[in-house]
Short mmCIF file of C-alpha atoms in Angstrom, two decimals:
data_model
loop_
_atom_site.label_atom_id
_atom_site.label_comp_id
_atom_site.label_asym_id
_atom_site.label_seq_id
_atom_site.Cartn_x
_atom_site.Cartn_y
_atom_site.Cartn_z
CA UNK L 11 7.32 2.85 7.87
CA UNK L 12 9.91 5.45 8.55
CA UNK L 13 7.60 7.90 7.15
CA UNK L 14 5.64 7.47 10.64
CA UNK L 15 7.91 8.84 13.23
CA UNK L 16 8.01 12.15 10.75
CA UNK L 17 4.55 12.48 10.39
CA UNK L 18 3.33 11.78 13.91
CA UNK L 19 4.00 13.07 17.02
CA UNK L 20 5.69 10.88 19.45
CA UNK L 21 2.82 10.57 22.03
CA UNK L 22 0.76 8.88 19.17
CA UNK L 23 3.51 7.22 16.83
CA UNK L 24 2.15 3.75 18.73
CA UNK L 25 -1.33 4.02 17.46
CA UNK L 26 0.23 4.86 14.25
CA UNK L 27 1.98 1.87 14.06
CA UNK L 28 -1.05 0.11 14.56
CA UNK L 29 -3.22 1.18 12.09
CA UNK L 30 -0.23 0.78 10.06
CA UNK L 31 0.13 -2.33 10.26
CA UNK L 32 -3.30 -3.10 10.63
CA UNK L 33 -3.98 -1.60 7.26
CA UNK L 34 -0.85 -2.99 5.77
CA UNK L 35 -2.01 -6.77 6.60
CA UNK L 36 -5.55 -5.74 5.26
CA UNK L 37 -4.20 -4.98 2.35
CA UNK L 38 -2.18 -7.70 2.19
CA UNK L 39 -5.06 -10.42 2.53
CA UNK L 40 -6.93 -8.60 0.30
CA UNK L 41 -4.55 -8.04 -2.86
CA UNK L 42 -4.05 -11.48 -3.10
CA UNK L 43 -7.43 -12.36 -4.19
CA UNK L 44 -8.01 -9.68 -6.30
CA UNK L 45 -4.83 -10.73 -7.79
CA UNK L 46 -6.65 -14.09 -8.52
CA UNK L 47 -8.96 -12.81 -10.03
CA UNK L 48 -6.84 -10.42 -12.17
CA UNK L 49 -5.61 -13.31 -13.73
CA UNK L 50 -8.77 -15.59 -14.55
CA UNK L 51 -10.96 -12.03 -16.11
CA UNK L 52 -7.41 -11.46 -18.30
CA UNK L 53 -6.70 -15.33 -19.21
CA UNK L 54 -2.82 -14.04 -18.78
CA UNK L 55 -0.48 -15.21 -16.45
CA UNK L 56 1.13 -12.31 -16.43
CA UNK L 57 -1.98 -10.33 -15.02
CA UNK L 58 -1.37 -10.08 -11.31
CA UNK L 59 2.66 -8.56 -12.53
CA UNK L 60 1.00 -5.68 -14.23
CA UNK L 61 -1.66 -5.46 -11.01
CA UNK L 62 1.27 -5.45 -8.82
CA UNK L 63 3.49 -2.75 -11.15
CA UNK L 64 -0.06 -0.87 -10.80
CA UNK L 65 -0.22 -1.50 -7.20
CA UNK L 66 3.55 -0.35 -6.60
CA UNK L 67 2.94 2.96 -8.86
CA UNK L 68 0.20 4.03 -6.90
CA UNK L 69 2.17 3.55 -3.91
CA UNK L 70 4.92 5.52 -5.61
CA UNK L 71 2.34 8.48 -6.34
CA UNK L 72 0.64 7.90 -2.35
CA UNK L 73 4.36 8.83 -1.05
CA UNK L 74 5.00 11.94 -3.99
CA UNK L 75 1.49 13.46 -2.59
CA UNK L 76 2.79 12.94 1.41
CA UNK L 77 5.75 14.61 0.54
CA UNK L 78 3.99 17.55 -1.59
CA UNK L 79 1.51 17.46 1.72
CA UNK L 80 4.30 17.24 4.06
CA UNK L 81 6.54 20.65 2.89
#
């Protein structure tokens, strides 16, 4: 989120929010299922940890490859 007002301009940091969060709540809704489902394919309970350690590492390598974009 405080990426935004870096990588916008200010006359569209509003419609950035937006999508933003629009995106953000998508996501949201949708990892929770998948999540779910994670955890009846593997028969683990510890399934939807490693999903969400995978889904926090690729959010990890999303922000490396902004800044790498970004300089």
């Amino acid at each position: 989120m405080a990426l935004l007002p870096r990588a916008l301009p200010p006359e569209r940091l509003t419609t950035g929010f937006s999508v933003f969060y629009t995106v953000f709540y998508l996501m949201m809704a949708l990892t929770q299922p998948v999540a779910g489902l994670v955890r009846d394919r593997a028969g683990d309970p510890a399934a939807p940890i490693v999903f969400a350690a995978a889904v926090m590492a690729a959010t990890v390598l999303g922000l490396a490859v902004f800044r790498r974009v970004e300089c």
